[in-house]
GROMACS .gro file of C-alpha atoms in nm:
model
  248
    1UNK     CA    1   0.000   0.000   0.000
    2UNK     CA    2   0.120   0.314  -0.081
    3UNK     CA    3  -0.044   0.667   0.023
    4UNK     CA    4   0.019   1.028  -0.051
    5UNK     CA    5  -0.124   1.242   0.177
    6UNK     CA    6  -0.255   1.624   0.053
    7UNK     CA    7  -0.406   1.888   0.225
    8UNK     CA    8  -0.664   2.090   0.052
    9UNK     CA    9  -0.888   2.408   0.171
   10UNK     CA   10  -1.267   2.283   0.155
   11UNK     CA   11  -1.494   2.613   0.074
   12UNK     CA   12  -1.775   2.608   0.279
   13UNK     CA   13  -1.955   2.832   0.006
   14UNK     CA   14  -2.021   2.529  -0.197
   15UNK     CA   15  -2.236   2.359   0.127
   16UNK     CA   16  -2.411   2.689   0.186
   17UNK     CA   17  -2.732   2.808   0.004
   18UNK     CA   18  -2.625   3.150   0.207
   19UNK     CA   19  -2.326   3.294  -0.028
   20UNK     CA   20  -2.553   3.228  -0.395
   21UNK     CA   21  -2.682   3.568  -0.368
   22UNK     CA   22  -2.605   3.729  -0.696
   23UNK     CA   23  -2.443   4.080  -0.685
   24UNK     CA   24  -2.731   4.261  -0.894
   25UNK     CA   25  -3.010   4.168  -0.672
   26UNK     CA   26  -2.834   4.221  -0.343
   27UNK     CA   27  -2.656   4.051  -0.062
   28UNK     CA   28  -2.694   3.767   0.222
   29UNK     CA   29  -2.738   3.826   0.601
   30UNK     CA   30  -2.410   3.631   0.633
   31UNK     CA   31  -2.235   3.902   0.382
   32UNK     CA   32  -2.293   4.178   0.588
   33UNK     CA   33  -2.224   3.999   0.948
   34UNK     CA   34  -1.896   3.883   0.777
   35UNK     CA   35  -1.823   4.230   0.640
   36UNK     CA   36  -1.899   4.385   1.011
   37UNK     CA   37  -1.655   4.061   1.153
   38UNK     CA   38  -1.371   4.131   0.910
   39UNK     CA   39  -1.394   4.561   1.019
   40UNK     CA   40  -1.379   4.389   1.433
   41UNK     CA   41  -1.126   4.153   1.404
   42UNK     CA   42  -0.825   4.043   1.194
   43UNK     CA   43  -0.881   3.815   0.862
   44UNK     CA   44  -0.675   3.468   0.907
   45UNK     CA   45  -0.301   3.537   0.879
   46UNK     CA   46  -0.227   3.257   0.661
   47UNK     CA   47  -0.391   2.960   0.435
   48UNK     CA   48  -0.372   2.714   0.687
   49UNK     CA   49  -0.576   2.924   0.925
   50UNK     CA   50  -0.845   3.029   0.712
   51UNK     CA   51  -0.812   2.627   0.589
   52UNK     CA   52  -0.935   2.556   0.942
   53UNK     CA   53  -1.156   2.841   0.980
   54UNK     CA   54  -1.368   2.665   0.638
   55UNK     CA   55  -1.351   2.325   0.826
   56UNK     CA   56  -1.520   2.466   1.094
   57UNK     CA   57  -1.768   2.651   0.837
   58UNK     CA   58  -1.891   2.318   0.674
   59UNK     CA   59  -1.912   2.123   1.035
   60UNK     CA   60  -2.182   2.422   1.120
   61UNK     CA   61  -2.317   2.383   0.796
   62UNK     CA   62  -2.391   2.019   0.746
   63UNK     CA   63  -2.555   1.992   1.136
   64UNK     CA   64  -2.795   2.255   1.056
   65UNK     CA   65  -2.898   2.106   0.716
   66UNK     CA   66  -2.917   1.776   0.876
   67UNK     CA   67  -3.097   1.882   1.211
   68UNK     CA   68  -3.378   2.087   0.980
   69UNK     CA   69  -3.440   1.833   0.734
   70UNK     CA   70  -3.483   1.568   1.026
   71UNK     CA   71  -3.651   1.798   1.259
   72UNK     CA   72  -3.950   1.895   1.065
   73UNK     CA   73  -3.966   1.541   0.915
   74UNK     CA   74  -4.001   1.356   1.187
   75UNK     CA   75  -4.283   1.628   1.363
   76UNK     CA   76  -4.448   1.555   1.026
   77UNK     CA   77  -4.484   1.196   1.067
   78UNK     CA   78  -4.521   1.217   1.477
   79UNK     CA   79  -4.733   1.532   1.508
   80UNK     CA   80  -4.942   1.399   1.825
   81UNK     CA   81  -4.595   1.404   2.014
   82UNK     CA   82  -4.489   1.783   1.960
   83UNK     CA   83  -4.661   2.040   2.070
   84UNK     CA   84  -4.528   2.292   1.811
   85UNK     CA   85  -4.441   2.219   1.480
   86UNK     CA   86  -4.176   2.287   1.303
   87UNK     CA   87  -4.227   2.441   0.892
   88UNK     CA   88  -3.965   2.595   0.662
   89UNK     CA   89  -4.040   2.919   0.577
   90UNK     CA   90  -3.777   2.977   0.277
   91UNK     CA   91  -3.589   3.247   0.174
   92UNK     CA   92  -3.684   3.569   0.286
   93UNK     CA   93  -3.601   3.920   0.133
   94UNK     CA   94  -3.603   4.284   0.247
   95UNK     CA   95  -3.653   4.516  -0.077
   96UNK     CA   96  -3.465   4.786   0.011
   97UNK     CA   97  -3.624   5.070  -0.197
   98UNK     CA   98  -3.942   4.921  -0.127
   99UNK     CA   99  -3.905   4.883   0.265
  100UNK     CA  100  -4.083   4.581   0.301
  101UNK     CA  101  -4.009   4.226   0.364
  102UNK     CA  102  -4.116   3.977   0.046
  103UNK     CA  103  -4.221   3.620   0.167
  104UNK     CA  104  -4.320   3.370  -0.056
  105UNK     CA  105  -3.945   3.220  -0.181
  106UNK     CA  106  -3.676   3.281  -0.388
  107UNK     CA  107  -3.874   3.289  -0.706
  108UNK     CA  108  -4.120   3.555  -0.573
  109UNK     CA  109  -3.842   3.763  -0.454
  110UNK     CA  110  -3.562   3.766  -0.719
  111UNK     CA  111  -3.887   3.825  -0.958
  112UNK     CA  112  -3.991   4.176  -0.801
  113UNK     CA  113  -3.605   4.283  -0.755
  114UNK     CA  114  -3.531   4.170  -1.133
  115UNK     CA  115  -3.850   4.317  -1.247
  116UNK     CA  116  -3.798   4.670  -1.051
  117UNK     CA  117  -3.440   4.729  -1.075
  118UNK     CA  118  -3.437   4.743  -0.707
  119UNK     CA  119  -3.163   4.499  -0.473
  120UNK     CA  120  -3.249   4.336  -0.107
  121UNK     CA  121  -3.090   4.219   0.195
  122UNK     CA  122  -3.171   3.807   0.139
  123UNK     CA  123  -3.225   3.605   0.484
  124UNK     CA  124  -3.290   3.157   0.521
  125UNK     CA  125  -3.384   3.090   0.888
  126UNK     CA  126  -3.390   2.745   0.945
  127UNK     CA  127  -3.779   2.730   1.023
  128UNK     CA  128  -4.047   2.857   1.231
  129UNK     CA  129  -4.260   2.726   1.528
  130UNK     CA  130  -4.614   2.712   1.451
  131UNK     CA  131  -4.852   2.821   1.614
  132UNK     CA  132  -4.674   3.027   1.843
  133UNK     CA  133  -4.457   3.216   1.491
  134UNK     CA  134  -4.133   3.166   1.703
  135UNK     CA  135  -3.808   3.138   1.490
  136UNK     CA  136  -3.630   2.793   1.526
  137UNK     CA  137  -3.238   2.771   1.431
  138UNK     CA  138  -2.999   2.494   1.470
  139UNK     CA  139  -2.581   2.589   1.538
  140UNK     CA  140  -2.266   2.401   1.528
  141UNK     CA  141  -1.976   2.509   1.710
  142UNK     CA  142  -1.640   2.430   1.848
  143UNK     CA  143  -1.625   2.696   2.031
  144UNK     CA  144  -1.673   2.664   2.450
  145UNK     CA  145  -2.027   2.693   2.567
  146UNK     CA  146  -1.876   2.927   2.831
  147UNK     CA  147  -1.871   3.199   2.552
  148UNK     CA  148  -2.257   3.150   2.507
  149UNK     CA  149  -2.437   3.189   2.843
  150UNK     CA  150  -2.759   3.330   2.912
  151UNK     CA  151  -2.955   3.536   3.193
  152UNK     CA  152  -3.070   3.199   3.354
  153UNK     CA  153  -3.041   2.866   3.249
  154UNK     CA  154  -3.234   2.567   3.382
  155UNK     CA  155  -3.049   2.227   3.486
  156UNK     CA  156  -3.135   1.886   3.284
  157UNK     CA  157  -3.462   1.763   3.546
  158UNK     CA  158  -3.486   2.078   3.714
  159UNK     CA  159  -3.847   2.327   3.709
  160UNK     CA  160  -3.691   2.609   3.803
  161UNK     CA  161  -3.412   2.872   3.614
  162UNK     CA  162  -3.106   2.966   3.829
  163UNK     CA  163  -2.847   3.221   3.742
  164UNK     CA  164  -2.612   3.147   3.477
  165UNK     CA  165  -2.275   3.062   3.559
  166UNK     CA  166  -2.115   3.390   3.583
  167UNK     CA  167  -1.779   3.239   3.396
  168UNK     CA  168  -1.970   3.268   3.137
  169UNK     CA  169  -1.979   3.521   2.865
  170UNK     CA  170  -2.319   3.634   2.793
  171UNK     CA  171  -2.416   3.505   2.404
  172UNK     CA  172  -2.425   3.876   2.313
  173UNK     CA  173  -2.085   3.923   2.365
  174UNK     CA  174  -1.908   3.633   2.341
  175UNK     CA  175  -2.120   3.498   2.029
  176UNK     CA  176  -2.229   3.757   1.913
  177UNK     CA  177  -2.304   3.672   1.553
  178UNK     CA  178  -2.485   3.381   1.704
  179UNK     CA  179  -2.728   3.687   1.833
  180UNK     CA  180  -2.753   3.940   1.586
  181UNK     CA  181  -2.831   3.692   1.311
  182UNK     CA  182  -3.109   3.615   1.529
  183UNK     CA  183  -3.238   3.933   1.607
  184UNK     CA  184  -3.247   3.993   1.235
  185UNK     CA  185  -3.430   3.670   1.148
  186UNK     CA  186  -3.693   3.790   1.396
  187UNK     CA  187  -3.713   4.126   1.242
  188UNK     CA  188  -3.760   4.020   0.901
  189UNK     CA  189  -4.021   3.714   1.072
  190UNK     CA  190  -4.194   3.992   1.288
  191UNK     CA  191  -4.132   3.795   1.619
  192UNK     CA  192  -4.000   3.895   1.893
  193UNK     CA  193  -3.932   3.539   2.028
  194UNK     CA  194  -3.678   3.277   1.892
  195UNK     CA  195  -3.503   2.920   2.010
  196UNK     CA  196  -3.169   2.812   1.916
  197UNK     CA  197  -3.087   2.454   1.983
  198UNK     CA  198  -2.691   2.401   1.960
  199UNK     CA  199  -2.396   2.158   1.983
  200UNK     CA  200  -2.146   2.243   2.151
  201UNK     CA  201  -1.906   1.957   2.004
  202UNK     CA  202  -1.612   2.072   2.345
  203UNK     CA  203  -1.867   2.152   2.607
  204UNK     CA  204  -1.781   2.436   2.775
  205UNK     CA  205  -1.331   2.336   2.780
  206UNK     CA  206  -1.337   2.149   3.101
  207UNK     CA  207  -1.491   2.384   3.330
  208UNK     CA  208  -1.775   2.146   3.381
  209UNK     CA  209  -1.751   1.922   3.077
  210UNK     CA  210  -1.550   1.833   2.782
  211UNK     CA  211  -1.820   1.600   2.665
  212UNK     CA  212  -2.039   1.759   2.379
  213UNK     CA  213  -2.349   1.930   2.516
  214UNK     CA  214  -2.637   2.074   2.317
  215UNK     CA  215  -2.833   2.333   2.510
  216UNK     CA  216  -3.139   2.486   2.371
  217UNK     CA  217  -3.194   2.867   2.423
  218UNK     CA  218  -3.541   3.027   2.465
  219UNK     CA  219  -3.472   3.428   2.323
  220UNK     CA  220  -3.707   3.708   2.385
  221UNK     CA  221  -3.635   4.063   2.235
  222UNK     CA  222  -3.726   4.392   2.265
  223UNK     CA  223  -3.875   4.535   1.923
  224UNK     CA  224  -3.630   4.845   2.001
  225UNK     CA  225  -3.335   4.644   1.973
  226UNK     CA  226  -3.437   4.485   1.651
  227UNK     CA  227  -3.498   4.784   1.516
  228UNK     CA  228  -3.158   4.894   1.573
  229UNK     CA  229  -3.044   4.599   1.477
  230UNK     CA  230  -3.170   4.620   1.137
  231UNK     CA  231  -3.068   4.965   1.080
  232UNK     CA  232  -2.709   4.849   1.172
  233UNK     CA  233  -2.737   4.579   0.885
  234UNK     CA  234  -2.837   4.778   0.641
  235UNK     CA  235  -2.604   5.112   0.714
  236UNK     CA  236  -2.319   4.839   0.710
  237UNK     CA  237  -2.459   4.696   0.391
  238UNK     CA  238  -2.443   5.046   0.235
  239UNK     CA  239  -2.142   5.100   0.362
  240UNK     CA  240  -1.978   4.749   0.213
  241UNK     CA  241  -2.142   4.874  -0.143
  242UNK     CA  242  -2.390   4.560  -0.093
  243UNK     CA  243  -2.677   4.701  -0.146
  244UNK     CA  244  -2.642   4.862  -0.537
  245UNK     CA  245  -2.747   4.736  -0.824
  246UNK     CA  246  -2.473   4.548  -1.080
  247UNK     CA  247  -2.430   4.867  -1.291
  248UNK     CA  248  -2.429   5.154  -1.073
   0.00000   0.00000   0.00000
């Protein structure tokens, strides 16, 4: 047996339905959190870091695909054991000259932008809770759980929430595109409430655990801080040059 061994850079584009976005009709959610990212911290310094950095990428990718896909399938088939139910609600997209948010899919969307000359900030949540409207994600990380506490949490068989542990970095801060993301799902969904259900594939780095752990996180937001949220997105979107048509 012989073997050569050869490292290669996977591009987590290619698993992503979130980077297709052509340039005429707008930008992606993820453009603009990447473009606010890249003006808070550093780019990788070399190809074997951002290598790594795309490894990570596709991990987050392919657990969020998967945990959808069999989410909402098996509610389908089970719906007498789930109180909520879990649909995809598709691409979403916020015409910019318009000011309004365009549901109905990709095809709906890309139409009226195509048709009007005008461009849009595009958004895929995972799904949505029904009938309660709450926005339902799915994350993959390696990072430590510590960097993604809450205000309270509540222990596996306990009733009643405690206060986090205060090694923790609160999600805002220490995930914070974990958050924002969120908040602007729920602005373009008109909700105000959201759940995240994560893996945390290193626990929280031997604090408590190095096992994985995947916590679920009930969100509730004030509709002043999605506002401000969105007008964040958008000035940075303007500001990247995201948000003009192909020939301007």
């Amino acid at each position: 047996m012989y073997i050569i061994r050869q490292d290669f850079q996977i591009q987590s584009a290619a698993y992503s339905a979130d980077f297709n976005i052509p340039r005429s009709l707008g930008c992606h959610i993820s453009h603009v959190l990447a473009y606010m990212d890249k003006r808070k911290y550093e780019e990788p310094a070399d190809e074997a870091d951002a290598a790594a950095r795309e490894a990570r990428f596709l991990g987050g990718f392919l657990w969020e695909h998967l945990m959808a896909q069999q989410a909402i399938e098996q509610e389908t088939r089970n719906p007498s054991r789930f109180t909520s139910h879990i649909v995809r609600i598709g691409e979403l997209c916020w015409c910019y000259q318009c000011n309004e948010v365009i549901f109905g899919g990709r095809r709906k969307s890309r139409r009226h932008l195509i048709q009007e000359g005008h461009v849009g900030v595009f958004a895929t949540p995972d799904g949505v809770m029904l009938p309660e409207w709450i926005l339902k994600e799915w994350k993959f990380t390696t990072k430590s759980l510590k960097s993604c506490g809450g205000d309270e949490w509540i222990p596996l068989g306990a009733t009643v929430p405690q206060a986090e542990n205060p090694r923790y970095q609160h999600m805002e801060e220490g995930s914070w595109r974990w958050a924002w993301q969120t908040k602007l799902y729920c602005w373009l969904l008109k909700t105000r409430h959201a759940q995240l259900e994560a893996c945390f594939v290193s626990g929280d780095y031997g604090l408590t655990t190095r096992d994985s752990v995947t916590p679920r996180f009930h969100i509730e937001f004030e509709q002043q801080e999605l506002d401000h949220a969105w007008d964040v997105v958008v000035a940075n979107a303007l500001d990247g040059w995201m948000l003009l048509p192909e020939a301007a």
